[in-house]
Amino acid sequence: MYAPERQQEILRLARDGGRVDVVSLAEEFQVTAETIRRDLKALDRAGLVRRVHGGAIPAGRLDFEPDLAERETTAPDEKDRIAKAALAELPSEGTMILDAGTTVARMAAALPLEAALTVVTHSLPIAARLADHPGIQLHLIGGRVRHRTRAAVDAWALRAYGEIRADVLFVAANGFSAEHGLTTPDLAEAAVKRAAVAAARRVVLLADSSKHGQEHFARFGDLSDVDLLITDSGLSPEDAVAIERGGTEVVRA
């Protein structure tokens, strides 16, 4: 099979199944993983697919959302550096909201034992990490739990965030840019993030550089709503300067 024929078949599989992965395609077409990566790169350049960790999705699938296990294995080193840098932004004996997200969860796991804080979260994994922390007064926001993110959403969660005021919010996003703002694939998740932003005096976005320029279905704010973006060095200095022109401070960990 010639490369153009293989690429056409890969595109069909992506459109039929919603996504394709490198390992399965290499087995199906009896070629190397590197050959498949070149095929996906060619399709991405043509605007027919969008490459994601381990594979690709059809272009235009703004509602695509990887599951929690996949997100935890994406850019782990970058997320660890971001989480470590975020510790410098902890309020002094204050109150913070921790959004649902794998980078925010890494930050929660790294909280020092001497930290004395009130923490509010709608994330079950983060609540589980902090439940035994000796210095944390933990408040768990309730609601319908989304299986894909293990986060509480809908009316109960929105009502609870409407009743509090926190010093700082550490928020996650699937995509961020000056043009499209802060986005995530799910409308219910976006509504809770929007409520959390409104409940905090200061907003810190924790997002690795691969999310810059990405656009998803549900928008929950402008990049200008963010006081500080903590990302990794994969974000170019030029892009960092452009973001700071909009009023958001940038730290490249």
PDB file of C-alpha atoms in Angstrom:
ATOM      1  CA  MET A   1       0.000   0.000   0.000  1.00  0.00           C
ATOM      2  CA  TYR A   2       1.307   3.418  -0.969  1.00  0.00           C
ATOM      3  CA  ALA A   3       1.513   6.195   1.630  1.00  0.00           C
ATOM      4  CA  PRO A   4      -1.393   8.268   0.176  1.00  0.00           C
ATOM      5  CA  GLU A   5      -3.638   5.182   0.219  1.00  0.00           C
ATOM      6  CA  ARG A   6      -2.672   4.379   3.792  1.00  0.00           C
ATOM      7  CA  GLN A   7      -3.260   7.962   4.873  1.00  0.00           C
ATOM      8  CA  GLN A   8      -6.698   7.971   3.277  1.00  0.00           C
ATOM      9  CA  GLU A   9      -7.590   4.807   5.177  1.00  0.00           C
ATOM     10  CA  ILE A  10      -6.239   6.293   8.429  1.00  0.00           C
ATOM     11  CA  LEU A  11      -8.439   9.344   7.886  1.00  0.00           C
ATOM     12  CA  ARG A  12     -11.474   7.106   7.346  1.00  0.00           C
ATOM     13  CA  LEU A  13     -10.745   5.190  10.556  1.00  0.00           C
ATOM     14  CA  ALA A  14     -10.333   8.429  12.490  1.00  0.00           C
ATOM     15  CA  ARG A  15     -13.647   9.779  11.237  1.00  0.00           C
ATOM     16  CA  ASP A  16     -15.482   6.516  11.892  1.00  0.00           C
ATOM     17  CA  GLY A  17     -14.045   5.898  15.355  1.00  0.00           C
ATOM     18  CA  GLY A  18     -13.485   9.438  16.609  1.00  0.00           C
ATOM     19  CA  ARG A  19      -9.767   8.844  17.084  1.00  0.00           C
ATOM     20  CA  VAL A  20      -6.875   6.565  16.070  1.00  0.00           C
ATOM     21  CA  ASP A  21      -3.757   5.502  17.933  1.00  0.00           C
ATOM     22  CA  VAL A  22      -0.265   4.886  16.616  1.00  0.00           C
ATOM     23  CA  VAL A  23       0.215   1.369  18.002  1.00  0.00           C
ATOM     24  CA  SER A  24      -3.038  -0.024  16.588  1.00  0.00           C
ATOM     25  CA  LEU A  25      -2.452   1.585  13.190  1.00  0.00           C
ATOM     26  CA  ALA A  26       1.093   0.211  12.996  1.00  0.00           C
ATOM     27  CA  GLU A  27      -0.237  -3.297  13.684  1.00  0.00           C
ATOM     28  CA  GLU A  28      -3.101  -2.964  11.213  1.00  0.00           C
ATOM     29  CA  PHE A  29      -0.973  -1.701   8.328  1.00  0.00           C
ATOM     30  CA  GLN A  30       2.108  -3.759   9.222  1.00  0.00           C
ATOM     31  CA  VAL A  31       4.416  -0.750   9.271  1.00  0.00           C
ATOM     32  CA  THR A  32       6.533   0.889  11.959  1.00  0.00           C
ATOM     33  CA  ALA A  33       5.194   3.335  14.505  1.00  0.00           C
ATOM     34  CA  GLU A  34       7.467   5.994  13.004  1.00  0.00           C
ATOM     35  CA  THR A  35       5.812   5.499   9.593  1.00  0.00           C
ATOM     36  CA  ILE A  36       2.396   6.034  11.177  1.00  0.00           C
ATOM     37  CA  ARG A  37       3.642   9.165  12.960  1.00  0.00           C
ATOM     38  CA  ARG A  38       4.783  10.538   9.586  1.00  0.00           C
ATOM     39  CA  ASP A  39       1.354   9.737   8.127  1.00  0.00           C
ATOM     40  CA  LEU A  40      -0.382  11.530  10.997  1.00  0.00           C
ATOM     41  CA  LYS A  41       1.969  14.480  10.631  1.00  0.00           C
ATOM     42  CA  ALA A  42       1.093  14.732   6.940  1.00  0.00           C
ATOM     43  CA  LEU A  43      -2.641  14.559   7.681  1.00  0.00           C
ATOM     44  CA  ASP A  44      -2.249  17.137  10.447  1.00  0.00           C
ATOM     45  CA  ARG A  45      -0.444  19.520   8.096  1.00  0.00           C
ATOM     46  CA  ALA A  46      -3.256  19.079   5.603  1.00  0.00           C
ATOM     47  CA  GLY A  47      -5.766  20.066   8.286  1.00  0.00           C
ATOM     48  CA  LEU A  48      -7.546  16.698   8.160  1.00  0.00           C
ATOM     49  CA  VAL A  49      -6.673  15.452  11.653  1.00  0.00           C
ATOM     50  CA  ARG A  50      -5.354  16.947  14.870  1.00  0.00           C
ATOM     51  CA  ARG A  51      -2.543  15.079  16.573  1.00  0.00           C
ATOM     52  CA  VAL A  52      -3.013  14.194  20.248  1.00  0.00           C
ATOM     53  CA  HIS A  53      -0.962  12.130  22.682  1.00  0.00           C
ATOM     54  CA  GLY A  54      -0.468   8.673  21.141  1.00  0.00           C
ATOM     55  CA  GLY A  55      -2.538   9.260  18.038  1.00  0.00           C
ATOM     56  CA  ALA A  56      -4.915  11.704  16.345  1.00  0.00           C
ATOM     57  CA  ILE A  57      -8.536  12.844  16.148  1.00  0.00           C
ATOM     58  CA  PRO A  58     -10.464  14.170  13.143  1.00  0.00           C
ATOM     59  CA  ALA A  59     -10.148  17.907  12.602  1.00  0.00           C
ATOM     60  CA  GLY A  60     -13.140  19.753  13.981  1.00  0.00           C
ATOM     61  CA  ARG A  61     -13.743  17.402  16.925  1.00  0.00           C
ATOM     62  CA  LEU A  62     -13.802  20.211  19.477  1.00  0.00           C
ATOM     63  CA  ASP A  63     -15.709  17.990  21.919  1.00  0.00           C
ATOM     64  CA  PHE A  64     -12.960  15.370  22.149  1.00  0.00           C
ATOM     65  CA  GLU A  65     -11.900  14.759  25.746  1.00  0.00           C
ATOM     66  CA  PRO A  66      -9.205  12.268  26.762  1.00  0.00           C
ATOM     67  CA  ASP A  67      -9.931  10.208  29.858  1.00  0.00           C
ATOM     68  CA  LEU A  68      -8.236  10.796  33.185  1.00  0.00           C
ATOM     69  CA  ALA A  69      -5.701   7.982  32.790  1.00  0.00           C
ATOM     70  CA  GLU A  70      -4.533   9.305  29.426  1.00  0.00           C
ATOM     71  CA  ARG A  71      -4.244  12.885  30.687  1.00  0.00           C
ATOM     72  CA  GLU A  72      -2.192  11.764  33.682  1.00  0.00           C
ATOM     73  CA  THR A  73       0.443  10.252  31.369  1.00  0.00           C
ATOM     74  CA  THR A  74       0.619  13.291  29.059  1.00  0.00           C
ATOM     75  CA  ALA A  75       3.595  15.660  29.572  1.00  0.00           C
ATOM     76  CA  PRO A  76       4.349  14.373  33.098  1.00  0.00           C
ATOM     77  CA  ASP A  77       7.684  16.190  33.476  1.00  0.00           C
ATOM     78  CA  GLU A  78       6.195  19.505  32.390  1.00  0.00           C
ATOM     79  CA  LYS A  79       3.254  19.061  34.748  1.00  0.00           C
ATOM     80  CA  ASP A  80       5.578  18.306  37.650  1.00  0.00           C
ATOM     81  CA  ARG A  81       7.553  21.504  37.014  1.00  0.00           C
ATOM     82  CA  ILE A  82       4.344  23.536  36.749  1.00  0.00           C
ATOM     83  CA  ALA A  83       2.987  22.024  39.972  1.00  0.00           C
ATOM     84  CA  LYS A  84       6.213  22.809  41.825  1.00  0.00           C
ATOM     85  CA  ALA A  85       6.197  26.414  40.574  1.00  0.00           C
ATOM     86  CA  ALA A  86       2.561  26.789  41.642  1.00  0.00           C
ATOM     87  CA  LEU A  87       3.491  26.172  45.281  1.00  0.00           C
ATOM     88  CA  ALA A  88       5.038  29.647  45.354  1.00  0.00           C
ATOM     89  CA  GLU A  89       1.532  31.080  44.811  1.00  0.00           C
ATOM     90  CA  LEU A  90      -0.076  29.512  47.879  1.00  0.00           C
ATOM     91  CA  PRO A  91      -1.887  32.024  50.078  1.00  0.00           C
ATOM     92  CA  SER A  92      -0.548  32.515  53.583  1.00  0.00           C
ATOM     93  CA  GLU A  93      -3.007  30.697  55.876  1.00  0.00           C
ATOM     94  CA  GLY A  94      -5.781  31.595  53.426  1.00  0.00           C
ATOM     95  CA  THR A  95      -8.406  29.897  51.282  1.00  0.00           C
ATOM     96  CA  MET A  96      -7.910  28.380  47.860  1.00  0.00           C
ATOM     97  CA  ILE A  97     -10.023  26.579  45.288  1.00  0.00           C
ATOM     98  CA  LEU A  98      -8.499  23.638  43.444  1.00  0.00           C
ATOM     99  CA  ASP A  99     -10.108  22.921  40.084  1.00  0.00           C
ATOM    100  CA  ALA A 100     -10.314  19.441  38.580  1.00  0.00           C
ATOM    101  CA  GLY A 101      -7.228  18.735  36.474  1.00  0.00           C
ATOM    102  CA  THR A 102      -4.191  16.466  36.482  1.00  0.00           C
ATOM    103  CA  THR A 103      -1.676  19.305  36.884  1.00  0.00           C
ATOM    104  CA  VAL A 104      -3.688  20.790  39.750  1.00  0.00           C
ATOM    105  CA  ALA A 105      -3.816  17.299  41.301  1.00  0.00           C
ATOM    106  CA  ARG A 106      -0.016  17.089  41.133  1.00  0.00           C
ATOM    107  CA  MET A 107       0.178  20.419  42.905  1.00  0.00           C
ATOM    108  CA  ALA A 108      -2.199  19.146  45.604  1.00  0.00           C
ATOM    109  CA  ALA A 109      -0.015  16.071  46.105  1.00  0.00           C
ATOM    110  CA  ALA A 110       3.032  18.323  46.552  1.00  0.00           C
ATOM    111  CA  LEU A 111       1.534  20.567  49.255  1.00  0.00           C
ATOM    112  CA  PRO A 112       3.982  20.699  52.172  1.00  0.00           C
ATOM    113  CA  LEU A 113       2.902  19.094  55.430  1.00  0.00           C
ATOM    114  CA  GLU A 114       3.326  22.397  57.241  1.00  0.00           C
ATOM    115  CA  ALA A 115       0.791  24.135  54.976  1.00  0.00           C
ATOM    116  CA  ALA A 116      -2.172  25.533  56.920  1.00  0.00           C
ATOM    117  CA  LEU A 117      -4.912  26.278  54.412  1.00  0.00           C
ATOM    118  CA  THR A 118      -8.607  26.009  53.740  1.00  0.00           C
ATOM    119  CA  VAL A 119      -9.100  24.126  50.476  1.00  0.00           C
ATOM    120  CA  VAL A 120     -12.285  23.912  48.425  1.00  0.00           C
ATOM    121  CA  THR A 121     -12.507  21.474  45.514  1.00  0.00           C
ATOM    122  CA  HIS A 122     -15.066  19.681  43.352  1.00  0.00           C
ATOM    123  CA  SER A 123     -12.487  17.081  42.285  1.00  0.00           C
ATOM    124  CA  LEU A 124     -12.776  13.657  43.908  1.00  0.00           C
ATOM    125  CA  PRO A 125      -9.140  12.672  43.170  1.00  0.00           C
ATOM    126  CA  ILE A 126      -7.846  15.907  44.709  1.00  0.00           C
ATOM    127  CA  ALA A 127     -10.097  15.549  47.750  1.00  0.00           C
ATOM    128  CA  ALA A 128      -8.801  11.998  48.248  1.00  0.00           C
ATOM    129  CA  ARG A 129      -5.213  13.240  48.105  1.00  0.00           C
ATOM    130  CA  LEU A 130      -5.840  15.930  50.730  1.00  0.00           C
ATOM    131  CA  ALA A 131      -8.251  14.141  53.064  1.00  0.00           C
ATOM    132  CA  ASP A 132      -5.440  13.072  55.446  1.00  0.00           C
ATOM    133  CA  HIS A 133      -3.321  16.230  55.171  1.00  0.00           C
ATOM    134  CA  PRO A 134      -2.838  17.474  58.769  1.00  0.00           C
ATOM    135  CA  GLY A 135      -2.935  21.192  57.982  1.00  0.00           C
ATOM    136  CA  ILE A 136      -5.750  21.303  55.428  1.00  0.00           C
ATOM    137  CA  GLN A 137      -9.353  22.160  56.232  1.00  0.00           C
ATOM    138  CA  LEU A 138     -10.974  20.439  53.279  1.00  0.00           C
ATOM    139  CA  HIS A 139     -14.371  21.345  51.808  1.00  0.00           C
ATOM    140  CA  LEU A 140     -15.664  19.022  49.095  1.00  0.00           C
ATOM    141  CA  ILE A 141     -18.155  20.508  46.631  1.00  0.00           C
ATOM    142  CA  GLY A 142     -20.954  18.087  45.720  1.00  0.00           C
ATOM    143  CA  GLY A 143     -22.988  17.417  42.610  1.00  0.00           C
ATOM    144  CA  ARG A 144     -23.234  14.953  39.736  1.00  0.00           C
ATOM    145  CA  VAL A 145     -19.836  13.328  39.238  1.00  0.00           C
ATOM    146  CA  ARG A 146     -18.563  13.107  35.665  1.00  0.00           C
ATOM    147  CA  HIS A 147     -16.913   9.729  35.108  1.00  0.00           C
ATOM    148  CA  ARG A 148     -14.342  11.077  32.665  1.00  0.00           C
ATOM    149  CA  THR A 149     -12.891  13.693  35.036  1.00  0.00           C
ATOM    150  CA  ARG A 150     -14.174  12.539  38.472  1.00  0.00           C
ATOM    151  CA  ALA A 151     -15.410  16.106  39.031  1.00  0.00           C
ATOM    152  CA  ALA A 152     -18.713  17.312  40.486  1.00  0.00           C
ATOM    153  CA  VAL A 153     -20.864  19.440  38.169  1.00  0.00           C
ATOM    154  CA  ASP A 154     -24.383  20.857  37.765  1.00  0.00           C
ATOM    155  CA  ALA A 155     -26.638  22.813  40.125  1.00  0.00           C
ATOM    156  CA  TRP A 156     -25.277  21.728  43.521  1.00  0.00           C
ATOM    157  CA  ALA A 157     -21.725  22.606  42.561  1.00  0.00           C
ATOM    158  CA  LEU A 158     -22.720  25.933  40.996  1.00  0.00           C
ATOM    159  CA  ARG A 159     -24.755  26.914  44.057  1.00  0.00           C
ATOM    160  CA  ALA A 160     -21.900  26.080  46.439  1.00  0.00           C
ATOM    161  CA  TYR A 161     -19.357  28.161  44.508  1.00  0.00           C
ATOM    162  CA  GLY A 162     -21.835  31.023  44.477  1.00  0.00           C
ATOM    163  CA  GLU A 163     -21.729  31.097  48.280  1.00  0.00           C
ATOM    164  CA  ILE A 164     -17.969  31.399  48.858  1.00  0.00           C
ATOM    165  CA  ARG A 165     -15.102  33.814  48.291  1.00  0.00           C
ATOM    166  CA  ALA A 166     -11.539  32.447  48.103  1.00  0.00           C
ATOM    167  CA  ASP A 167      -8.122  34.065  48.016  1.00  0.00           C
ATOM    168  CA  VAL A 168      -6.932  32.150  44.951  1.00  0.00           C
ATOM    169  CA  LEU A 169      -8.156  29.631  42.394  1.00  0.00           C
ATOM    170  CA  PHE A 170      -5.817  27.174  40.700  1.00  0.00           C
ATOM    171  CA  VAL A 171      -7.689  26.360  37.512  1.00  0.00           C
ATOM    172  CA  ALA A 172      -7.117  23.960  34.622  1.00  0.00           C
ATOM    173  CA  ALA A 173      -8.088  24.232  30.955  1.00  0.00           C
ATOM    174  CA  ASN A 174      -7.938  21.941  27.940  1.00  0.00           C
ATOM    175  CA  GLY A 175      -7.108  24.904  25.745  1.00  0.00           C
ATOM    176  CA  PHE A 176      -6.102  28.536  26.167  1.00  0.00           C
ATOM    177  CA  SER A 177      -5.373  31.400  23.802  1.00  0.00           C
ATOM    178  CA  ALA A 178      -5.846  35.132  23.528  1.00  0.00           C
ATOM    179  CA  GLU A 179      -8.251  34.588  20.627  1.00  0.00           C
ATOM    180  CA  HIS A 180     -10.511  31.868  22.038  1.00  0.00           C
ATOM    181  CA  GLY A 181      -9.980  32.262  25.779  1.00  0.00           C
ATOM    182  CA  LEU A 182     -10.235  29.328  28.175  1.00  0.00           C
ATOM    183  CA  THR A 183     -11.970  26.231  26.815  1.00  0.00           C
ATOM    184  CA  THR A 184     -12.862  22.670  27.789  1.00  0.00           C
ATOM    185  CA  PRO A 185     -14.883  20.000  25.963  1.00  0.00           C
ATOM    186  CA  ASP A 186     -17.862  19.754  28.356  1.00  0.00           C
ATOM    187  CA  LEU A 187     -20.481  22.468  28.992  1.00  0.00           C
ATOM    188  CA  ALA A 188     -21.250  21.334  32.551  1.00  0.00           C
ATOM    189  CA  GLU A 189     -17.563  21.308  33.440  1.00  0.00           C
ATOM    190  CA  ALA A 190     -17.157  24.763  31.898  1.00  0.00           C
ATOM    191  CA  ALA A 191     -20.019  26.143  34.000  1.00  0.00           C
ATOM    192  CA  VAL A 192     -18.365  24.987  37.238  1.00  0.00           C
ATOM    193  CA  LYS A 193     -15.008  26.423  36.180  1.00  0.00           C
ATOM    194  CA  ARG A 194     -16.719  29.736  35.394  1.00  0.00           C
ATOM    195  CA  ALA A 195     -18.332  29.750  38.845  1.00  0.00           C
ATOM    196  CA  ALA A 196     -14.985  28.989  40.489  1.00  0.00           C
ATOM    197  CA  VAL A 197     -13.343  31.878  38.622  1.00  0.00           C
ATOM    198  CA  ALA A 198     -16.062  34.216  39.896  1.00  0.00           C
ATOM    199  CA  ALA A 199     -15.526  32.956  43.466  1.00  0.00           C
ATOM    200  CA  ALA A 200     -11.815  33.824  43.653  1.00  0.00           C
ATOM    201  CA  ARG A 201      -9.956  37.090  44.117  1.00  0.00           C
ATOM    202  CA  ARG A 202      -6.960  35.789  42.154  1.00  0.00           C
ATOM    203  CA  VAL A 203      -6.906  33.231  39.320  1.00  0.00           C
ATOM    204  CA  VAL A 204      -3.854  31.092  38.502  1.00  0.00           C
ATOM    205  CA  LEU A 205      -4.012  28.921  35.379  1.00  0.00           C
ATOM    206  CA  LEU A 206      -1.910  25.739  35.409  1.00  0.00           C
ATOM    207  CA  ALA A 207      -1.561  24.491  31.829  1.00  0.00           C
ATOM    208  CA  ASP A 208       1.253  22.866  29.893  1.00  0.00           C
ATOM    209  CA  SER A 209       2.342  24.515  26.654  1.00  0.00           C
ATOM    210  CA  SER A 210       0.670  21.905  24.405  1.00  0.00           C
ATOM    211  CA  LYS A 211      -2.673  23.470  25.347  1.00  0.00           C
ATOM    212  CA  HIS A 212      -1.716  26.892  24.009  1.00  0.00           C
ATOM    213  CA  GLY A 213      -3.701  27.652  20.870  1.00  0.00           C
ATOM    214  CA  GLN A 214      -6.027  24.694  21.409  1.00  0.00           C
ATOM    215  CA  GLU A 215      -9.755  25.346  21.117  1.00  0.00           C
ATOM    216  CA  HIS A 216     -12.533  23.203  22.593  1.00  0.00           C
ATOM    217  CA  PHE A 217     -16.317  23.214  22.558  1.00  0.00           C
ATOM    218  CA  ALA A 218     -17.155  24.947  25.850  1.00  0.00           C
ATOM    219  CA  ARG A 219     -15.717  28.357  26.700  1.00  0.00           C
ATOM    220  CA  PHE A 220     -15.547  29.430  30.345  1.00  0.00           C
ATOM    221  CA  GLY A 221     -13.599  32.674  30.323  1.00  0.00           C
ATOM    222  CA  ASP A 222     -11.138  35.045  28.706  1.00  0.00           C
ATOM    223  CA  LEU A 223      -7.407  34.719  29.105  1.00  0.00           C
ATOM    224  CA  SER A 224      -7.571  38.203  30.631  1.00  0.00           C
ATOM    225  CA  ASP A 225      -9.552  36.654  33.531  1.00  0.00           C
ATOM    226  CA  VAL A 226      -6.314  34.924  34.539  1.00  0.00           C
ATOM    227  CA  ASP A 227      -3.901  36.827  36.769  1.00  0.00           C
ATOM    228  CA  LEU A 228      -1.042  34.339  36.350  1.00  0.00           C
ATOM    229  CA  LEU A 229      -0.353  31.571  33.838  1.00  0.00           C
ATOM    230  CA  ILE A 230       2.127  28.906  34.959  1.00  0.00           C
ATOM    231  CA  THR A 231       3.225  26.791  32.014  1.00  0.00           C
ATOM    232  CA  ASP A 232       6.413  25.133  30.785  1.00  0.00           C
ATOM    233  CA  SER A 233       9.296  26.287  28.607  1.00  0.00           C
ATOM    234  CA  GLY A 234       7.591  24.849  25.533  1.00  0.00           C
ATOM    235  CA  LEU A 235       5.666  28.112  25.343  1.00  0.00           C
ATOM    236  CA  SER A 236       7.878  30.399  23.287  1.00  0.00           C
ATOM    237  CA  PRO A 237       9.156  33.679  24.776  1.00  0.00           C
ATOM    238  CA  GLU A 238       7.321  35.501  21.981  1.00  0.00           C
ATOM    239  CA  ASP A 239       3.995  33.861  22.887  1.00  0.00           C
ATOM    240  CA  ALA A 240       4.625  34.602  26.568  1.00  0.00           C
ATOM    241  CA  VAL A 241       5.200  38.296  25.797  1.00  0.00           C
ATOM    242  CA  ALA A 242       2.018  38.416  23.700  1.00  0.00           C
ATOM    243  CA  ILE A 243       0.003  36.917  26.573  1.00  0.00           C
ATOM    244  CA  GLU A 244       1.496  39.354  29.071  1.00  0.00           C
ATOM    245  CA  ARG A 245       0.468  42.258  26.844  1.00  0.00           C
ATOM    246  CA  GLY A 246      -3.110  41.199  27.572  1.00  0.00           C
ATOM    247  CA  GLY A 247      -2.542  41.619  31.304  1.00  0.00           C
ATOM    248  CA  THR A 248      -1.747  38.031  32.344  1.00  0.00           C
ATOM    249  CA  GLU A 249       1.590  37.385  34.018  1.00  0.00           C
ATOM    250  CA  VAL A 250       3.421  34.328  32.655  1.00  0.00           C
ATOM    251  CA  VAL A 251       5.812  31.952  34.414  1.00  0.00           C
ATOM    252  CA  ARG A 252       7.585  29.373  32.224  1.00  0.00           C
ATOM    253  CA  ALA A 253       8.699  26.586  34.567  1.00  0.00           C
TER     254      ALA A 253
END
